[in-house]
Tab-separated table of C-alpha atoms in Angstrom:
chain	number	residue	atom	x	y	z
O	1	UNK	CA	68.261	145.609	45.229
O	2	UNK	CA	68.491	150.060	44.588
O	3	UNK	CA	67.642	150.153	48.343
O	4	UNK	CA	70.084	147.640	49.284
O	5	UNK	CA	72.787	149.370	47.288
O	6	UNK	CA	72.248	153.280	48.745
O	7	UNK	CA	72.026	151.620	52.318
O	8	UNK	CA	75.159	150.423	51.115
O	9	UNK	CA	76.637	153.540	50.362
O	10	UNK	CA	75.322	155.362	53.065
O	11	UNK	CA	76.982	152.372	55.539
O	12	UNK	CA	80.920	153.146	53.588
O	13	UNK	CA	80.273	156.594	53.558
O	14	UNK	CA	79.841	156.449	57.500
O	15	UNK	CA	82.081	154.129	58.369
O	16	UNK	CA	84.270	156.487	56.173
O	17	UNK	CA	84.023	159.493	58.078
O	18	UNK	CA	84.191	157.956	61.101
O	19	UNK	CA	87.556	156.440	59.982
O	20	UNK	CA	88.933	159.167	58.795
O	21	UNK	CA	87.931	161.298	62.107
O	22	UNK	CA	89.696	158.787	63.943
O	23	UNK	CA	93.218	159.087	61.389
O	24	UNK	CA	92.729	162.822	61.804
O	25	UNK	CA	92.799	162.745	65.805
O	26	UNK	CA	95.751	159.895	65.523
O	27	UNK	CA	97.550	162.107	63.684
O	28	UNK	CA	97.490	164.978	66.113
O	29	UNK	CA	98.968	165.526	69.797
O	30	UNK	CA	96.289	167.414	71.427
O	31	UNK	CA	97.578	169.755	74.125
O	32	UNK	CA	95.233	171.927	76.620
O	33	UNK	CA	96.912	174.795	78.203
O	34	UNK	CA	97.136	178.304	79.133
O	35	UNK	CA	97.636	181.333	76.452
O	36	UNK	CA	99.488	183.216	78.952
O	37	UNK	CA	101.025	181.141	81.514
O	38	UNK	CA	104.966	181.787	81.543
O	39	UNK	CA	106.998	180.199	81.950
O	40	UNK	CA	104.788	176.751	81.337
O	41	UNK	CA	102.975	178.144	78.134
O	42	UNK	CA	102.796	180.935	75.826
O	43	UNK	CA	100.131	180.955	72.524
O	44	UNK	CA	103.237	181.997	71.086
O	45	UNK	CA	105.141	178.750	72.451
O	46	UNK	CA	107.851	179.907	74.249
O	47	UNK	CA	107.089	177.733	77.632
O	48	UNK	CA	108.755	175.490	78.839
O	49	UNK	CA	105.472	172.802	78.013
O	50	UNK	CA	105.156	174.322	74.830
O	51	UNK	CA	108.805	172.643	73.842
O	52	UNK	CA	108.351	169.596	75.610
O	53	UNK	CA	105.169	169.234	73.840
O	54	UNK	CA	106.463	169.698	70.566
O	55	UNK	CA	109.390	167.198	71.037
O	56	UNK	CA	106.811	164.389	72.073
O	57	UNK	CA	104.825	165.956	68.568
O	58	UNK	CA	107.700	165.605	66.387
O	59	UNK	CA	109.092	162.348	67.498
O	60	UNK	CA	105.092	160.574	67.318
O	61	UNK	CA	104.830	162.296	63.559
O	62	UNK	CA	102.109	164.057	64.478
O	63	UNK	CA	100.849	167.548	64.580
O	64	UNK	CA	100.804	169.626	67.816
O	65	UNK	CA	97.420	171.109	68.614
O	66	UNK	CA	96.445	173.240	71.181
O	67	UNK	CA	93.364	174.062	73.083
O	68	UNK	CA	93.761	177.519	74.698
O	69	UNK	CA	91.886	178.550	77.943
O	70	UNK	CA	93.014	180.295	80.811
O	71	UNK	CA	94.111	177.903	83.644
O	72	UNK	CA	91.432	179.350	86.290
O	73	UNK	CA	88.879	177.050	88.530
O	74	UNK	CA	87.032	174.512	86.014
O	75	UNK	CA	90.298	174.680	83.461
O	76	UNK	CA	90.366	170.287	83.358
O	77	UNK	CA	86.472	170.264	83.161
O	78	UNK	CA	86.563	172.762	79.989
O	79	UNK	CA	89.322	171.172	78.019
O	80	UNK	CA	90.404	167.676	79.118
O	81	UNK	CA	87.158	166.320	79.922
O	82	UNK	CA	85.132	168.404	77.418
O	83	UNK	CA	83.446	166.999	74.244
O	84	UNK	CA	83.896	169.102	71.075
O	85	UNK	CA	81.333	170.965	69.974
O	86	UNK	CA	79.911	168.389	67.390
O	87	UNK	CA	79.988	165.578	70.126
O	88	UNK	CA	83.023	163.608	68.529
O	89	UNK	CA	85.585	163.127	70.635
O	90	UNK	CA	87.337	165.327	73.642
O	91	UNK	CA	88.430	168.810	72.902
O	92	UNK	CA	92.297	167.986	73.752
O	93	UNK	CA	93.796	164.715	75.515
O	94	UNK	CA	97.301	165.901	77.186
O	95	UNK	CA	97.649	168.384	79.966
O	96	UNK	CA	101.960	169.286	79.943
O	97	UNK	CA	101.860	170.022	83.500
O	98	UNK	CA	99.931	168.731	86.926
O	99	UNK	CA	101.170	167.659	90.273
O	100	UNK	CA	101.913	163.895	90.355
O	101	UNK	CA	98.912	161.743	91.620
O	102	UNK	CA	96.790	164.772	91.043
O	103	UNK	CA	92.945	163.905	91.888
O	104	UNK	CA	91.150	165.674	88.904
O	105	UNK	CA	93.054	163.474	86.315
O	106	UNK	CA	95.410	160.706	85.796
O	107	UNK	CA	98.700	161.522	85.468
O	108	UNK	CA	101.857	159.991	83.941
O	109	UNK	CA	104.813	159.284	85.658
O	110	UNK	CA	106.410	162.367	86.703
O	111	UNK	CA	108.982	164.137	84.726
O	112	UNK	CA	110.524	166.971	87.178
O	113	UNK	CA	110.837	167.594	90.846
O	114	UNK	CA	110.938	171.267	91.982
O	115	UNK	CA	110.505	172.870	95.144
O	116	UNK	CA	109.298	176.349	96.338
O	117	UNK	CA	111.969	179.475	96.285
O	118	UNK	CA	112.481	182.102	98.795
O	119	UNK	CA	113.235	184.934	95.929
O	120	UNK	CA	114.963	188.174	97.446
O	121	UNK	CA	115.663	191.275	95.545
O	122	UNK	CA	119.141	192.371	96.244
O	123	UNK	CA	119.990	196.115	96.920
O	124	UNK	CA	117.158	196.593	99.522
O	125	UNK	CA	118.676	195.784	102.509
O	126	UNK	CA	118.169	192.027	102.679
O	127	UNK	CA	121.432	191.031	100.968
O	128	UNK	CA	122.300	189.270	103.884
O	129	UNK	CA	120.032	186.826	104.183
O	130	UNK	CA	121.359	183.324	103.190
O	131	UNK	CA	118.872	180.872	104.955
O	132	UNK	CA	114.713	181.848	105.243
O	133	UNK	CA	114.967	181.320	109.282
O	134	UNK	CA	117.008	184.514	109.394
O	135	UNK	CA	113.780	186.249	108.393
O	136	UNK	CA	111.713	184.821	111.649
O	137	UNK	CA	114.543	185.472	113.915
O	138	UNK	CA	115.549	189.157	112.663
O	139	UNK	CA	115.274	191.734	115.413
O	140	UNK	CA	111.076	193.512	115.207
O	141	UNK	CA	112.568	196.958	113.595
O	142	UNK	CA	113.790	195.195	110.607
O	143	UNK	CA	110.794	192.373	110.306
O	144	UNK	CA	108.742	195.566	110.124
O	145	UNK	CA	109.678	196.880	107.557
O	146	UNK	CA	109.818	193.223	105.446
O	147	UNK	CA	107.469	193.367	102.042
O	148	UNK	CA	106.951	189.866	101.150
O	149	UNK	CA	104.171	188.535	98.838
O	150	UNK	CA	101.702	186.686	100.761
O	151	UNK	CA	99.399	184.118	98.731
O	152	UNK	CA	95.685	183.109	99.081
O	153	UNK	CA	97.072	179.370	99.590
O	154	UNK	CA	99.863	177.684	99.570
O	155	UNK	CA	102.892	176.626	101.638
O	156	UNK	CA	104.664	180.423	101.399
O	157	UNK	CA	101.630	181.573	103.620
O	158	UNK	CA	101.499	178.601	105.903
O	159	UNK	CA	105.535	179.079	106.628
O	160	UNK	CA	104.815	183.025	107.162
O	161	UNK	CA	102.185	182.345	109.708
O	162	UNK	CA	104.029	179.521	111.729
O	163	UNK	CA	107.302	182.252	111.519
O	164	UNK	CA	105.263	185.264	112.915
O	165	UNK	CA	105.414	187.066	109.724
O	166	UNK	CA	101.668	187.179	108.475
O	167	UNK	CA	101.928	190.769	109.409
O	168	UNK	CA	104.265	191.906	107.193
O	169	UNK	CA	102.884	189.714	103.987
O	170	UNK	CA	101.541	191.701	101.071
O	171	UNK	CA	98.621	189.544	99.864
O	172	UNK	CA	98.198	188.331	96.385
O	173	UNK	CA	95.585	185.870	94.663
O	174	UNK	CA	96.477	182.605	93.160
O	175	UNK	CA	95.085	183.336	89.806
O	176	UNK	CA	94.968	186.800	89.033
O	177	UNK	CA	92.240	186.772	86.546
O	178	UNK	CA	94.137	189.046	84.962
O	179	UNK	CA	93.962	189.128	80.973
O	180	UNK	CA	97.542	190.777	80.574
O	181	UNK	CA	99.675	189.052	83.446
O	182	UNK	CA	99.668	185.618	84.566
O	183	UNK	CA	101.168	185.228	88.853
O	184	UNK	CA	104.639	185.547	87.801
O	185	UNK	CA	104.063	187.978	85.669
O	186	UNK	CA	102.614	190.203	87.910
O	187	UNK	CA	105.188	189.162	90.499
O	188	UNK	CA	107.949	190.389	88.653
O	189	UNK	CA	106.145	193.563	87.785
O	190	UNK	CA	105.965	194.605	91.214
O	191	UNK	CA	109.335	193.475	92.597
O	192	UNK	CA	110.490	195.617	89.979
O	193	UNK	CA	108.430	198.602	91.333
O	194	UNK	CA	109.514	197.810	94.870
O	195	UNK	CA	106.195	197.104	95.629
O	196	UNK	CA	107.311	194.103	96.933
O	197	UNK	CA	111.151	193.110	98.240
O	198	UNK	CA	110.884	189.356	98.092
O	199	UNK	CA	108.570	186.390	98.103
O	200	UNK	CA	108.100	182.445	98.370
O	201	UNK	CA	107.360	180.898	94.914
O	202	UNK	CA	106.556	177.876	93.120
O	203	UNK	CA	110.411	176.915	91.119
O	204	UNK	CA	109.206	177.353	87.568
O	205	UNK	CA	107.476	180.801	88.495
O	206	UNK	CA	110.893	181.770	90.729
O	207	UNK	CA	112.947	180.538	87.594
O	208	UNK	CA	110.648	182.790	85.449
O	209	UNK	CA	111.017	185.899	87.740
O	210	UNK	CA	114.772	185.761	87.727
O	211	UNK	CA	115.184	185.388	83.841
O	212	UNK	CA	113.260	188.831	83.207
O	213	UNK	CA	116.143	190.789	85.022
O	214	UNK	CA	120.234	190.697	84.859
O	215	UNK	CA	121.765	188.195	86.132
O	216	UNK	CA	122.557	188.172	89.615
O	217	UNK	CA	119.740	190.595	90.867
O	218	UNK	CA	118.077	188.063	93.434
O	219	UNK	CA	118.919	185.720	96.059
O	220	UNK	CA	117.167	182.705	95.599
O	221	UNK	CA	116.938	180.176	98.431
O	222	UNK	CA	115.455	176.863	97.753
O	223	UNK	CA	112.423	176.220	100.790
O	224	UNK	CA	113.108	172.877	102.778
O	225	UNK	CA	110.703	170.706	103.349
O	226	UNK	CA	109.794	169.414	107.199
O	227	UNK	CA	106.827	167.542	108.782
O	228	UNK	CA	103.457	168.815	108.254
O	229	UNK	CA	104.706	171.821	105.795
O	230	UNK	CA	106.016	170.629	102.178
O	231	UNK	CA	107.334	172.728	99.752
O	232	UNK	CA	108.598	170.154	96.727
O	233	UNK	CA	106.482	168.791	94.434
O	234	UNK	CA	107.055	165.953	91.847
O	235	UNK	CA	105.419	167.125	88.086
O	236	UNK	CA	103.632	165.113	85.655
O	237	UNK	CA	101.113	164.882	82.544
O	238	UNK	CA	97.606	165.199	83.177
O	239	UNK	CA	95.518	163.015	80.929
O	240	UNK	CA	91.391	161.339	80.921
O	241	UNK	CA	91.201	158.225	83.609
O	242	UNK	CA	90.851	155.196	81.619
O	243	UNK	CA	92.770	156.723	78.618
O	244	UNK	CA	95.671	153.770	79.308
O	245	UNK	CA	97.411	153.699	76.219
O	246	UNK	CA	97.980	157.119	76.028
O	247	UNK	CA	99.214	157.103	79.982
O	248	UNK	CA	101.816	154.031	78.417
O	249	UNK	CA	102.637	156.059	75.048
O	250	UNK	CA	103.355	159.859	77.499
O	251	UNK	CA	105.613	157.284	79.939
O	252	UNK	CA	107.477	155.511	77.244
O	253	UNK	CA	107.990	159.195	75.593
O	254	UNK	CA	109.223	160.597	79.452
O	255	UNK	CA	112.043	157.489	79.677
O	256	UNK	CA	113.050	158.037	76.139
O	257	UNK	CA	113.197	161.736	76.357
O	258	UNK	CA	114.184	162.581	80.075
O	259	UNK	CA	117.655	163.862	79.860
O	260	UNK	CA	116.411	166.557	76.724
O	261	UNK	CA	112.896	167.129	78.712
O	262	UNK	CA	115.545	168.101	82.216
O	263	UNK	CA	117.519	170.075	79.417
O	264	UNK	CA	114.663	172.170	78.865
O	265	UNK	CA	113.850	172.571	82.058
O	266	UNK	CA	117.408	173.545	83.069
O	267	UNK	CA	117.144	176.945	80.253
O	268	UNK	CA	114.873	178.239	82.448
O	269	UNK	CA	116.351	178.834	85.596
O	270	UNK	CA	114.084	176.561	87.545
O	271	UNK	CA	115.325	174.865	90.550
O	272	UNK	CA	115.258	171.020	90.330
O	273	UNK	CA	115.658	168.081	92.482
O	274	UNK	CA	116.072	164.600	92.277
O	275	UNK	CA	112.793	162.795	91.338
O	276	UNK	CA	111.629	160.753	94.161
O	277	UNK	CA	110.185	157.082	93.827
O	278	UNK	CA	107.401	157.770	95.743
O	279	UNK	CA	105.657	160.881	94.610
O	280	UNK	CA	102.701	160.945	96.587
O	281	UNK	CA	99.552	163.161	95.976
O	282	UNK	CA	99.221	166.750	96.069
O	283	UNK	CA	95.462	167.898	96.646
O	284	UNK	CA	94.716	170.896	94.577
O	285	UNK	CA	91.718	172.197	92.216
């Protein structure tokens, strides 16, 4: 009888512990994010993804909890798909911004659509540029003076190559590995220092660069997609494959708050386009 009573108590304790873990997990909106990645996310929670996460957590009546890790190769593997050290569940549940149809995660419906932007610093001899095509058609003596940032991958570099401007490119890495500057921060710093005069930059990052200077400091020209060269993409939220309940929850929250989400994004000077019905897939790692 004593053995039965002890076993019962142990079973009840274990059940209560499991129940407590489950309740605690449900009480938290757990986000995987980079602590230094403006305008997306920062540890001070000043990025637009931070603001959207806070909005969702508030509406769900949950505590907002972050797992912070620099967004480099292996980010998804070491956050969204990584188990807690105690083996009980995963470190976090949602990545607030991934390409719609991202291969490394399941994705929610898209919540905004943006495009790469040709950003030109004013007052450096390029104020007459109103269209990216003009750069390819400049006289050779002007082309040779171009100082345009060129990334190790991305449509901007491909465009430079097709336009015969690769030799005018100044190389940058897409992932800096810098603990004090993400890509957008480094580009903004180098534009100010006149190391470069222009850059083809993803919409949110272009918005960040513009936000760090007095209004009107840059010419911003949205890049137009063409057959074989895509510049515009839809952004969704990433979650683990098979987490269908959470996916439905995120989709419902996006539907309910789309106007608020887009108002948050607009406040960061991000170039946005209508969300297409067919977002397709974008290969990335």
